[in-house]
PDB file of C-alpha atoms and ligand atoms in Angstrom:
ATOM      1  CA  MET A  91       2.124   0.612  55.039  1.00  0.00           C
ATOM      2  CA  ASN A  92       3.868   2.012  58.066  1.00  0.00           C
ATOM      3  CA  PRO A  93       5.109   5.609  57.938  1.00  0.00           C
ATOM      4  CA  VAL A  94       8.706   4.593  57.324  1.00  0.00           C
ATOM      5  CA  GLN A  95       7.864   2.439  54.353  1.00  0.00           C
ATOM      6  CA  LYS A  96       5.665   5.204  53.083  1.00  0.00           C
ATOM      7  CA  ARG A  97       8.492   7.663  53.371  1.00  0.00           C
ATOM      8  CA  VAL A  98      10.945   5.491  51.540  1.00  0.00           C
ATOM      9  CA  ILE A  99       8.567   5.077  48.651  1.00  0.00           C
ATOM     10  CA  GLN A 100       7.741   8.739  48.640  1.00  0.00           C
ATOM     11  CA  TRP A 101      11.369   9.736  48.469  1.00  0.00           C
ATOM     12  CA  ALA A 102      12.022   7.318  45.693  1.00  0.00           C
ATOM     13  CA  LEU A 103       9.208   8.827  43.691  1.00  0.00           C
ATOM     14  CA  LEU A 104       9.957  12.408  44.532  1.00  0.00           C
ATOM     15  CA  SER A 105      12.056  13.514  41.621  1.00  0.00           C
ATOM     16  CA  VAL A 106       9.958  11.773  39.014  1.00  0.00           C
ATOM     17  CA  LEU A 107       6.499  12.558  40.246  1.00  0.00           C
ATOM     18  CA  ALA A 108       6.724  15.861  42.031  1.00  0.00           C
ATOM     19  CA  ALA A 109       8.081  17.498  38.913  1.00  0.00           C
ATOM     20  CA  GLY A 110       5.346  15.948  36.808  1.00  0.00           C
ATOM     21  CA  LEU A 111       2.574  16.989  39.156  1.00  0.00           C
ATOM     22  CA  LEU A 112       3.728  20.544  39.345  1.00  0.00           C
ATOM     23  CA  GLY A 113       4.021  20.660  35.613  1.00  0.00           C
ATOM     24  CA  CYS A 114       0.409  19.585  35.288  1.00  0.00           C
ATOM     25  CA  SER A 115      -1.084  22.107  37.638  1.00  0.00           C
ATOM     26  CA  GLN A 116       0.841  24.960  36.123  1.00  0.00           C
ATOM     27  CA  LYS A 117      -0.432  24.023  32.726  1.00  0.00           C
ATOM     28  CA  ASN A 118      -4.030  23.852  33.876  1.00  0.00           C
ATOM     29  CA  GLU A 119      -3.824  27.235  35.484  1.00  0.00           C
ATOM     30  CA  SER A 120      -2.419  28.986  32.490  1.00  0.00           C
ATOM     31  CA  GLN A 121      -4.848  27.276  30.139  1.00  0.00           C
ATOM     32  CA  ALA A 122      -7.790  28.501  32.168  1.00  0.00           C
ATOM     33  CA  ASP A 123      -6.373  31.980  32.353  1.00  0.00           C
ATOM     34  CA  ALA A 124      -5.476  32.174  28.730  1.00  0.00           C
ATOM     35  CA  SER A 125      -8.823  31.021  27.418  1.00  0.00           C
ATOM     36  CA  GLY A 126     -10.897  32.937  29.984  1.00  0.00           C
ATOM     37  CA  GLU A 127     -13.852  30.873  28.776  1.00  0.00           C
ATOM     38  CA  GLY A 128     -17.169  30.887  30.573  1.00  0.00           C
ATOM     39  CA  TYR A 129     -18.358  32.940  33.527  1.00  0.00           C
ATOM     40  CA  PRO A 130     -17.237  32.960  37.146  1.00  0.00           C
ATOM     41  CA  VAL A 131     -19.971  31.654  39.446  1.00  0.00           C
ATOM     42  CA  VAL A 132     -20.285  32.068  43.207  1.00  0.00           C
ATOM     43  CA  GLY A 133     -23.028  30.205  45.021  1.00  0.00           C
ATOM     44  CA  LEU A 134     -24.375  27.978  47.735  1.00  0.00           C
ATOM     45  CA  VAL A 135     -24.966  24.238  47.253  1.00  0.00           C
ATOM     46  CA  ILE A 136     -28.620  23.342  47.910  1.00  0.00           C
ATOM     47  CA  ASP A 137     -28.434  19.666  47.109  1.00  0.00           C
ATOM     48  CA  ILE A 138     -26.570  17.119  45.041  1.00  0.00           C
ATOM     49  CA  ASN A 139     -27.865  14.587  42.553  1.00  0.00           C
ATOM     50  CA  SER A 140     -24.953  12.203  42.033  1.00  0.00           C
ATOM     51  CA  GLU A 141     -26.937   9.920  39.723  1.00  0.00           C
ATOM     52  CA  GLU A 142     -27.602  12.698  37.289  1.00  0.00           C
ATOM     53  CA  GLY A 143     -24.190  14.234  37.798  1.00  0.00           C
ATOM     54  CA  SER A 144     -25.651  17.554  38.836  1.00  0.00           C
ATOM     55  CA  ALA A 145     -26.054  19.863  41.794  1.00  0.00           C
ATOM     56  CA  LYS A 146     -28.683  22.447  42.642  1.00  0.00           C
ATOM     57  CA  ILE A 147     -26.901  25.688  43.366  1.00  0.00           C
ATOM     58  CA  LYS A 148     -28.229  29.019  44.514  1.00  0.00           C
ATOM     59  CA  HIS A 149     -25.905  31.330  42.680  1.00  0.00           C
ATOM     60  CA  GLU A 150     -25.299  35.041  42.835  1.00  0.00           C
ATOM     61  CA  GLU A 151     -25.746  37.243  39.810  1.00  0.00           C
ATOM     62  CA  ILE A 152     -23.513  36.200  36.948  1.00  0.00           C
ATOM     63  CA  PRO A 153     -22.655  39.623  35.525  1.00  0.00           C
ATOM     64  CA  GLY A 154     -23.509  39.962  31.877  1.00  0.00           C
ATOM     65  CA  PHE A 155     -25.145  36.564  31.734  1.00  0.00           C
ATOM     66  CA  MET A 156     -27.769  35.656  34.312  1.00  0.00           C
ATOM     67  CA  PRO A 157     -29.478  37.125  37.383  1.00  0.00           C
ATOM     68  CA  ALA A 158     -29.147  35.431  40.780  1.00  0.00           C
ATOM     69  CA  MET A 159     -31.233  32.219  40.941  1.00  0.00           C
ATOM     70  CA  THR A 160     -31.328  28.619  42.069  1.00  0.00           C
ATOM     71  CA  MET A 161     -30.702  26.117  39.289  1.00  0.00           C
ATOM     72  CA  ASP A 162     -29.116  22.796  38.377  1.00  0.00           C
ATOM     73  CA  PHE A 163     -25.587  22.639  37.082  1.00  0.00           C
ATOM     74  CA  ARG A 164     -23.803  19.619  35.696  1.00  0.00           C
ATOM     75  CA  LEU A 165     -20.567  18.860  37.526  1.00  0.00           C
ATOM     76  CA  ASP A 166     -17.794  16.381  36.936  1.00  0.00           C
ATOM     77  CA  SER A 167     -17.975  13.474  39.369  1.00  0.00           C
ATOM     78  CA  ALA A 168     -14.713  14.469  41.076  1.00  0.00           C
ATOM     79  CA  ASP A 169     -16.186  17.914  41.759  1.00  0.00           C
ATOM     80  CA  LEU A 170     -19.491  16.450  42.952  1.00  0.00           C
ATOM     81  CA  GLU A 171     -17.628  14.354  45.477  1.00  0.00           C
ATOM     82  CA  LYS A 172     -15.912  17.284  47.094  1.00  0.00           C
ATOM     83  CA  ILE A 173     -19.039  19.369  47.715  1.00  0.00           C
ATOM     84  CA  LYS A 174     -21.987  18.953  50.050  1.00  0.00           C
ATOM     85  CA  ALA A 175     -25.203  20.811  50.785  1.00  0.00           C
ATOM     86  CA  GLU A 176     -24.637  24.248  52.321  1.00  0.00           C
ATOM     87  CA  ASP A 177     -21.090  24.554  51.033  1.00  0.00           C
ATOM     88  CA  LYS A 178     -20.164  27.911  49.643  1.00  0.00           C
ATOM     89  CA  ILE A 179     -18.503  27.273  46.311  1.00  0.00           C
ATOM     90  CA  HIS A 180     -17.146  29.040  43.306  1.00  0.00           C
ATOM     91  CA  GLY A 181     -16.331  27.858  39.828  1.00  0.00           C
ATOM     92  CA  ARG A 182     -16.664  28.657  36.175  1.00  0.00           C
ATOM     93  CA  LEU A 183     -19.782  28.189  34.087  1.00  0.00           C
ATOM     94  CA  VAL A 184     -19.361  26.711  30.603  1.00  0.00           C
ATOM     95  CA  ARG A 185     -21.861  25.298  28.093  1.00  0.00           C
ATOM     96  CA  ASP A 186     -21.825  21.639  27.158  1.00  0.00           C
ATOM     97  CA  GLU A 187     -22.131  20.725  23.500  1.00  0.00           C
ATOM     98  CA  ASP A 188     -25.902  20.190  23.939  1.00  0.00           C
ATOM     99  CA  GLY A 189     -26.247  23.624  25.526  1.00  0.00           C
ATOM    100  CA  GLY A 190     -26.447  22.395  29.132  1.00  0.00           C
ATOM    101  CA  PHE A 191     -24.840  24.395  31.931  1.00  0.00           C
ATOM    102  CA  ARG A 192     -21.714  22.891  33.400  1.00  0.00           C
ATOM    103  CA  LEU A 193     -19.710  24.162  36.341  1.00  0.00           C
ATOM    104  CA  ILE A 194     -15.974  23.511  36.119  1.00  0.00           C
ATOM    105  CA  GLU A 195     -12.964  24.344  38.318  1.00  0.00           C
ATOM    106  CA  VAL A 196     -15.232  24.003  41.335  1.00  0.00           C
ATOM    107  CA  LYS A 197     -13.704  25.042  44.642  1.00  0.00           C
ATOM    108  CA  VAL A 198     -15.204  24.959  48.087  1.00  0.00           C
ATOM    109  CA  GLY A 199     -14.861  28.072  50.209  1.00  0.00           C
ATOM    110  CA  ASP A 200     -14.336  31.685  49.445  1.00  0.00           C
ATOM    111  CA  GLN A 201     -13.018  33.012  46.248  1.00  0.00           C
ATOM    112  CA  VAL A 202      -9.413  33.818  46.929  1.00  0.00           C
ATOM    113  CA  ASP A 203      -7.333  36.439  45.212  1.00  0.00           C
ATOM    114  CA  TYR A 204      -3.737  35.299  44.955  1.00  0.00           C
ATOM    115  CA  ARG A 205      -2.519  38.194  42.874  1.00  0.00           C
ATOM    116  CA  PRO A 206      -0.785  40.005  45.771  1.00  0.00           C
ATOM    117  CA  LEU A 207       1.442  36.939  46.149  1.00  0.00           C
ATOM    118  CA  GLU A 208       2.697  36.752  42.597  1.00  0.00           C
ATOM    119  CA  LYS A 209       5.737  38.971  42.720  1.00  0.00           C
ATOM    120  CA  THR A 210       7.266  37.327  45.770  1.00  0.00           C
ATOM    121  CA  ASN A 211       6.534  33.836  44.548  1.00  0.00           C
ATOM    122  CA  ARG A 212       8.319  34.517  41.304  1.00  0.00           C
ATOM    123  CA  LYS A 213      11.437  34.902  43.446  1.00  0.00           C
ATOM    124  CA  LEU A 214      10.601  31.621  45.139  1.00  0.00           C
ATOM    125  CA  ALA A 215      10.262  29.931  41.763  1.00  0.00           C
ATOM    126  CA  LYS A 216      13.668  31.236  40.749  1.00  0.00           C
ATOM    127  CA  LYS A 217      15.311  30.064  43.969  1.00  0.00           C
ATOM    128  CA  THR A 218      13.661  26.680  43.658  1.00  0.00           C
ATOM    129  CA  LYS A 219      14.879  26.279  40.121  1.00  0.00           C
ATOM    130  CA  SER A 220      18.411  27.110  41.199  1.00  0.00           C
ATOM    131  CA  LEU A 221      18.515  24.151  43.602  1.00  0.00           C
ATOM    132  CA  PRO A 222      20.651  21.291  42.348  1.00  0.00           C
ATOM    133  CA  SER A 223      18.752  18.036  42.033  1.00  0.00           C
ATOM    134  CA  GLY A 224      18.299  16.326  45.402  1.00  0.00           C
ATOM    135  CA  ARG A 225      19.176  19.492  47.344  1.00  0.00           C
ATOM    136  CA  TYR A 226      16.778  21.495  49.468  1.00  0.00           C
ATOM    137  CA  PHE A 227      17.094  24.349  51.931  1.00  0.00           C
ATOM    138  CA  GLY A 228      18.202  22.867  55.238  1.00  0.00           C
ATOM    139  CA  GLU A 229      19.943  23.817  58.451  1.00  0.00           C
ATOM    140  CA  GLY A 230      22.291  26.757  58.040  1.00  0.00           C
ATOM    141  CA  ASP A 231      20.657  27.915  54.804  1.00  0.00           C
ATOM    142  CA  GLU A 232      18.756  31.110  54.368  1.00  0.00           C
ATOM    143  CA  THR A 233      15.091  30.475  53.744  1.00  0.00           C
ATOM    144  CA  PRO A 234      13.878  31.568  50.319  1.00  0.00           C
ATOM    145  CA  GLU A 235      11.236  34.270  50.099  1.00  0.00           C
ATOM    146  CA  PHE A 236       7.649  33.095  49.813  1.00  0.00           C
ATOM    147  CA  ALA A 237       4.204  34.648  50.158  1.00  0.00           C
ATOM    148  CA  LEU A 238       1.025  32.774  51.044  1.00  0.00           C
ATOM    149  CA  LEU A 239      -2.369  33.634  52.534  1.00  0.00           C
ATOM    150  CA  ASN A 240      -3.323  32.732  56.070  1.00  0.00           C
ATOM    151  CA  GLN A 241      -6.672  31.639  57.536  1.00  0.00           C
ATOM    152  CA  ASN A 242      -7.767  35.281  57.709  1.00  0.00           C
ATOM    153  CA  GLY A 243      -6.842  35.964  54.110  1.00  0.00           C
ATOM    154  CA  GLU A 244      -3.774  37.996  55.130  1.00  0.00           C
ATOM    155  CA  VAL A 245      -0.467  37.781  53.299  1.00  0.00           C
ATOM    156  CA  VAL A 246       2.221  35.888  55.195  1.00  0.00           C
ATOM    157  CA  SER A 247       5.689  36.260  53.741  1.00  0.00           C
ATOM    158  CA  VAL A 248       9.236  35.945  54.978  1.00  0.00           C
ATOM    159  CA  LYS A 249       9.422  39.704  54.689  1.00  0.00           C
ATOM    160  CA  ASN A 250       6.303  40.176  56.847  1.00  0.00           C
ATOM    161  CA  LEU A 251       7.740  37.791  59.398  1.00  0.00           C
ATOM    162  CA  ARG A 252      11.123  39.519  59.604  1.00  0.00           C
ATOM    163  CA  GLY A 253      11.978  40.403  63.141  1.00  0.00           C
ATOM    164  CA  LYS A 254      10.252  37.242  64.241  1.00  0.00           C
ATOM    165  CA  ALA A 255      11.532  33.712  64.308  1.00  0.00           C
ATOM    166  CA  PHE A 256       9.072  31.160  63.031  1.00  0.00           C
ATOM    167  CA  MET A 257       8.325  27.472  63.145  1.00  0.00           C
ATOM    168  CA  MET A 258       7.195  25.996  59.873  1.00  0.00           C
ATOM    169  CA  ASN A 259       5.642  22.671  58.978  1.00  0.00           C
ATOM    170  CA  PHE A 260       3.544  21.154  56.212  1.00  0.00           C
ATOM    171  CA  ILE A 261       0.095  19.703  56.760  1.00  0.00           C
ATOM    172  CA  PHE A 262      -3.284  19.297  55.124  1.00  0.00           C
ATOM    173  CA  THR A 263      -6.601  19.534  56.897  1.00  0.00           C
ATOM    174  CA  ARG A 264      -8.093  16.311  55.527  1.00  0.00           C
ATOM    175  CA  CYS A 265      -5.149  14.213  56.773  1.00  0.00           C
ATOM    176  CA  THR A 266      -6.491  11.306  58.821  1.00  0.00           C
ATOM    177  CA  ASP A 267      -3.172   9.697  59.757  1.00  0.00           C
ATOM    178  CA  ALA A 268      -3.103  10.488  63.477  1.00  0.00           C
ATOM    179  CA  LYS A 269       0.707  10.265  63.607  1.00  0.00           C
ATOM    180  CA  MET A 270       1.186  12.746  60.789  1.00  0.00           C
ATOM    181  CA  CYS A 271      -0.647  16.076  60.396  1.00  0.00           C
ATOM    182  CA  PRO A 272      -2.954  15.888  63.427  1.00  0.00           C
ATOM    183  CA  LEU A 273       0.024  15.153  65.684  1.00  0.00           C
ATOM    184  CA  SER A 274       2.134  17.796  63.994  1.00  0.00           C
ATOM    185  CA  THR A 275      -0.556  20.426  64.450  1.00  0.00           C
ATOM    186  CA  SER A 276      -1.079  19.643  68.105  1.00  0.00           C
ATOM    187  CA  LYS A 277       2.667  19.855  68.692  1.00  0.00           C
ATOM    188  CA  MET A 278       2.818  23.238  67.044  1.00  0.00           C
ATOM    189  CA  ALA A 279      -0.042  24.320  69.313  1.00  0.00           C
ATOM    190  CA  THR A 280       1.825  22.914  72.318  1.00  0.00           C
ATOM    191  CA  MET A 281       4.916  24.816  71.327  1.00  0.00           C
ATOM    192  CA  GLN A 282       2.956  28.047  70.984  1.00  0.00           C
ATOM    193  CA  ARG A 283       1.675  27.513  74.526  1.00  0.00           C
ATOM    194  CA  LEU A 284       5.137  26.673  75.847  1.00  0.00           C
ATOM    195  CA  ALA A 285       6.614  29.767  74.242  1.00  0.00           C
ATOM    196  CA  GLN A 286       3.984  31.885  75.966  1.00  0.00           C
ATOM    197  CA  GLU A 287       4.642  30.219  79.308  1.00  0.00           C
ATOM    198  CA  GLN A 288       8.378  30.720  78.971  1.00  0.00           C
ATOM    199  CA  GLN A 289       7.826  34.243  77.725  1.00  0.00           C
ATOM    200  CA  VAL A 290       9.652  33.621  74.477  1.00  0.00           C
ATOM    201  CA  ALA A 291       8.630  36.592  72.359  1.00  0.00           C
ATOM    202  CA  ASP A 292       8.624  37.062  68.622  1.00  0.00           C
ATOM    203  CA  LEU A 293       7.984  33.504  67.573  1.00  0.00           C
ATOM    204  CA  ALA A 294       5.412  32.852  64.859  1.00  0.00           C
ATOM    205  CA  PHE A 295       4.017  29.598  63.503  1.00  0.00           C
ATOM    206  CA  VAL A 296       3.469  28.824  59.849  1.00  0.00           C
ATOM    207  CA  SER A 297       1.705  25.652  58.718  1.00  0.00           C
ATOM    208  CA  VAL A 298       1.747  25.277  54.959  1.00  0.00           C
ATOM    209  CA  SER A 299      -1.094  23.322  53.367  1.00  0.00           C
ATOM    210  CA  LEU A 300      -0.105  20.452  51.093  1.00  0.00           C
ATOM    211  CA  ASP A 301      -3.645  20.561  49.703  1.00  0.00           C
ATOM    212  CA  PRO A 302      -4.042  24.220  48.759  1.00  0.00           C
ATOM    213  CA  GLU A 303      -7.001  23.737  46.422  1.00  0.00           C
ATOM    214  CA  TYR A 304      -9.151  22.294  49.191  1.00  0.00           C
ATOM    215  CA  ASP A 305      -7.556  24.172  52.073  1.00  0.00           C
ATOM    216  CA  THR A 306      -8.855  27.652  51.350  1.00  0.00           C
ATOM    217  CA  PRO A 307      -8.488  30.324  54.048  1.00  0.00           C
ATOM    218  CA  SER A 308     -11.969  29.561  55.398  1.00  0.00           C
ATOM    219  CA  VAL A 309     -11.256  25.820  55.569  1.00  0.00           C
ATOM    220  CA  LEU A 310      -8.000  26.589  57.394  1.00  0.00           C
ATOM    221  CA  LYS A 311      -9.855  28.909  59.745  1.00  0.00           C
ATOM    222  CA  ARG A 312     -12.203  26.090  60.768  1.00  0.00           C
ATOM    223  CA  TYR A 313      -9.226  23.774  61.186  1.00  0.00           C
ATOM    224  CA  ALA A 314      -7.407  26.217  63.487  1.00  0.00           C
ATOM    225  CA  GLU A 315     -10.554  26.611  65.554  1.00  0.00           C
ATOM    226  CA  ALA A 316     -10.977  22.848  65.851  1.00  0.00           C
ATOM    227  CA  TYR A 317      -7.503  22.684  67.413  1.00  0.00           C
ATOM    228  CA  GLY A 318      -8.222  25.624  69.707  1.00  0.00           C
ATOM    229  CA  ILE A 319      -5.326  27.502  68.173  1.00  0.00           C
ATOM    230  CA  GLU A 320      -4.991  31.186  68.810  1.00  0.00           C
ATOM    231  CA  ASP A 321      -4.991  33.207  65.639  1.00  0.00           C
ATOM    232  CA  GLU A 322      -2.379  35.591  66.910  1.00  0.00           C
ATOM    233  CA  GLY A 323       0.949  34.599  65.397  1.00  0.00           C
ATOM    234  CA  PHE A 324      -0.231  31.211  64.125  1.00  0.00           C
ATOM    235  CA  HIS A 325      -0.673  31.146  60.384  1.00  0.00           C
ATOM    236  CA  PHE A 326      -2.203  28.290  58.468  1.00  0.00           C
ATOM    237  CA  VAL A 327      -1.277  29.212  54.930  1.00  0.00           C
ATOM    238  CA  THR A 328      -2.363  28.324  51.440  1.00  0.00           C
ATOM    239  CA  GLY A 329      -1.709  29.677  47.979  1.00  0.00           C
ATOM    240  CA  PRO A 330      -1.523  28.881  44.298  1.00  0.00           C
ATOM    241  CA  MET A 331      -0.542  25.287  43.580  1.00  0.00           C
ATOM    242  CA  GLU A 332       2.613  26.411  41.843  1.00  0.00           C
ATOM    243  CA  ALA A 333       3.873  28.384  44.848  1.00  0.00           C
ATOM    244  CA  VAL A 334       3.027  25.604  47.276  1.00  0.00           C
ATOM    245  CA  GLY A 335       4.755  23.151  44.930  1.00  0.00           C
ATOM    246  CA  ASN A 336       7.879  25.278  45.036  1.00  0.00           C
ATOM    247  CA  MET A 337       7.712  25.378  48.840  1.00  0.00           C
ATOM    248  CA  ILE A 338       7.431  21.605  48.951  1.00  0.00           C
ATOM    249  CA  ARG A 339      10.401  21.221  46.658  1.00  0.00           C
ATOM    250  CA  SER A 340      12.499  23.933  48.334  1.00  0.00           C
ATOM    251  CA  PHE A 341      12.062  22.583  51.808  1.00  0.00           C
ATOM    252  CA  GLY A 342      12.568  18.934  50.918  1.00  0.00           C
ATOM    253  CA  VAL A 343       9.045  17.625  51.495  1.00  0.00           C
ATOM    254  CA  THR A 344       7.490  14.839  49.477  1.00  0.00           C
ATOM    255  CA  SER A 345       3.805  15.133  48.708  1.00  0.00           C
ATOM    256  CA  LEU A 346       1.906  12.824  46.405  1.00  0.00           C
ATOM    257  CA  PRO A 347      -1.859  12.926  45.897  1.00  0.00           C
ATOM    258  CA  ARG A 348      -3.011   9.329  46.068  1.00  0.00           C
ATOM    259  CA  ASP A 349      -6.650   8.206  45.837  1.00  0.00           C
ATOM    260  CA  GLU A 350      -8.497  10.090  48.552  1.00  0.00           C
ATOM    261  CA  THR A 351      -5.438  11.288  50.405  1.00  0.00           C
ATOM    262  CA  ILE A 352      -1.980  12.776  50.087  1.00  0.00           C
ATOM    263  CA  MET A 353       1.033  10.677  50.920  1.00  0.00           C
ATOM    264  CA  HIS A 354       3.647  12.948  52.321  1.00  0.00           C
ATOM    265  CA  SER A 355       6.782  13.247  54.383  1.00  0.00           C
ATOM    266  CA  LEU A 356       7.248  15.596  57.305  1.00  0.00           C
ATOM    267  CA  ALA A 357       9.511  18.568  57.663  1.00  0.00           C
ATOM    268  CA  THR A 358       9.440  20.804  60.704  1.00  0.00           C
ATOM    269  CA  MET A 359      11.723  23.800  60.735  1.00  0.00           C
ATOM    270  CA  LEU A 360      12.777  26.662  62.929  1.00  0.00           C
ATOM    271  CA  VAL A 361      13.755  29.820  61.062  1.00  0.00           C
ATOM    272  CA  SER A 362      15.561  32.605  62.900  1.00  0.00           C
ATOM    273  CA  GLU A 363      14.523  36.250  62.871  1.00  0.00           C
ATOM    274  CA  LYS A 364      17.261  36.757  60.299  1.00  0.00           C
ATOM    275  CA  GLY A 365      15.794  34.135  57.998  1.00  0.00           C
ATOM    276  CA  GLU A 366      18.275  31.367  58.704  1.00  0.00           C
ATOM    277  CA  ILE A 367      17.033  27.792  59.091  1.00  0.00           C
ATOM    278  CA  LEU A 368      18.296  26.920  62.573  1.00  0.00           C
ATOM    279  CA  MET A 369      16.880  23.454  63.031  1.00  0.00           C
ATOM    280  CA  ARG A 370      14.982  20.916  61.038  1.00  0.00           C
ATOM    281  CA  SER A 371      13.362  17.578  61.777  1.00  0.00           C
ATOM    282  CA  GLU A 372      11.831  15.057  59.440  1.00  0.00           C
ATOM    283  CA  ARG A 373      10.456  12.914  62.233  1.00  0.00           C
ATOM    284  CA  SER A 374       6.969  12.803  63.648  1.00  0.00           C
ATOM    285  CA  ASP A 375       8.359  12.718  67.202  1.00  0.00           C
ATOM    286  CA  TRP A 376      10.077  16.097  67.074  1.00  0.00           C
ATOM    287  CA  SER A 377      10.242  17.850  70.384  1.00  0.00           C
ATOM    288  CA  PRO A 378       8.713  21.320  70.885  1.00  0.00           C
ATOM    289  CA  GLU A 379      11.035  21.753  73.874  1.00  0.00           C
ATOM    290  CA  ALA A 380      14.132  21.049  71.796  1.00  0.00           C
ATOM    291  CA  PHE A 381      13.105  23.535  69.123  1.00  0.00           C
ATOM    292  CA  LEU A 382      12.397  26.154  71.734  1.00  0.00           C
ATOM    293  CA  ALA A 383      15.773  25.509  73.373  1.00  0.00           C
ATOM    294  CA  ARG A 384      17.480  25.928  70.008  1.00  0.00           C
ATOM    295  CA  LEU A 385      15.791  29.266  69.531  1.00  0.00           C
ATOM    296  CA  GLN A 386      16.808  30.447  72.989  1.00  0.00           C
ATOM    297  CA  LYS A 387      20.372  29.382  72.323  1.00  0.00           C
ATOM    298  CA  SER A 388      20.540  31.334  69.093  1.00  0.00           C
ATOM    299  CA  ARG A 389      19.252  34.425  70.828  1.00  0.00           C
ATOM    300  CA  HIS A 390      21.644  34.184  73.731  1.00  0.00           C
ATOM    301  CA  ALA A 391      24.696  33.459  71.618  1.00  0.00           C
ATOM    302  CA  PRO A 392      23.956  35.355  68.439  1.00  0.00           C
ATOM    303  CA  SER A 393      27.548  35.418  67.242  1.00  0.00           C
ATOM    304  CA  ASN A 394      27.793  31.701  66.940  1.00  0.00           C
ATOM    305  CA  SER A 395      24.310  30.541  66.093  1.00  0.00           C
TER     306      SER A 395
HETATM  307 CU1   CU B 281      -0.717  14.192  56.915  1.00  0.00          CU
END
């Protein structure tokens, strides 16, 4: 499929599927939290035995249950596929019916604490809910509050960014469609460079992951480095699935996990220092120069921006 066809299909499916997907992930999260079953495990993957459905993991002490050691854990096949030797992982240890050790909710990367984001993202959830069907925050609207974590594990929120304008887009690090995320990321990097050259101050960059479970801060850190992006003022952000889902919905992006990838639309936005969405593009050929010019215009004619 070409990107246009993809987009059409994605939009058609948006209302039905996006709602369903978000519903699912919310449910899973609260189930896990409510039951609190098993023990949190942090460890390093030594090797993987796909045939037996297990992985050898060198885990840290599991408080109240087991000292640090290297042992085999059973993993679901979907979890086995996303890990490789030397990955740092975390998950939850449960017992199978026959007493075997199983690791569930396996995530690659560091254990991330999203609690500092909760309060702000409750506001986001409220704002998102208030949107009439088919509406999203676009040009001229005030951006809703949100709080996510960047590649250094720091909180990035609209409040933190106040006083700075920011560019925002949506990407995921495993995207292999050269015309989508990779292009979008290199354009954001280009724009950061241009802004420096033209001495445009107080402009930040925020790239929201569409794949927050995989794109942990450390994964995003590696991604930023691969693009030679300067940390300063460029935030690759991730967060709880529910918050990211609300971002996707609020800003009119379509994102559908499909087989090994995520089919998604593009949305690139410029938000003013006052929190107003000044410009938005849904195309892959958006121009960094045009966005920069729009920002300059708003700063030079503040009364009528
Ligand atoms: Cu992509």
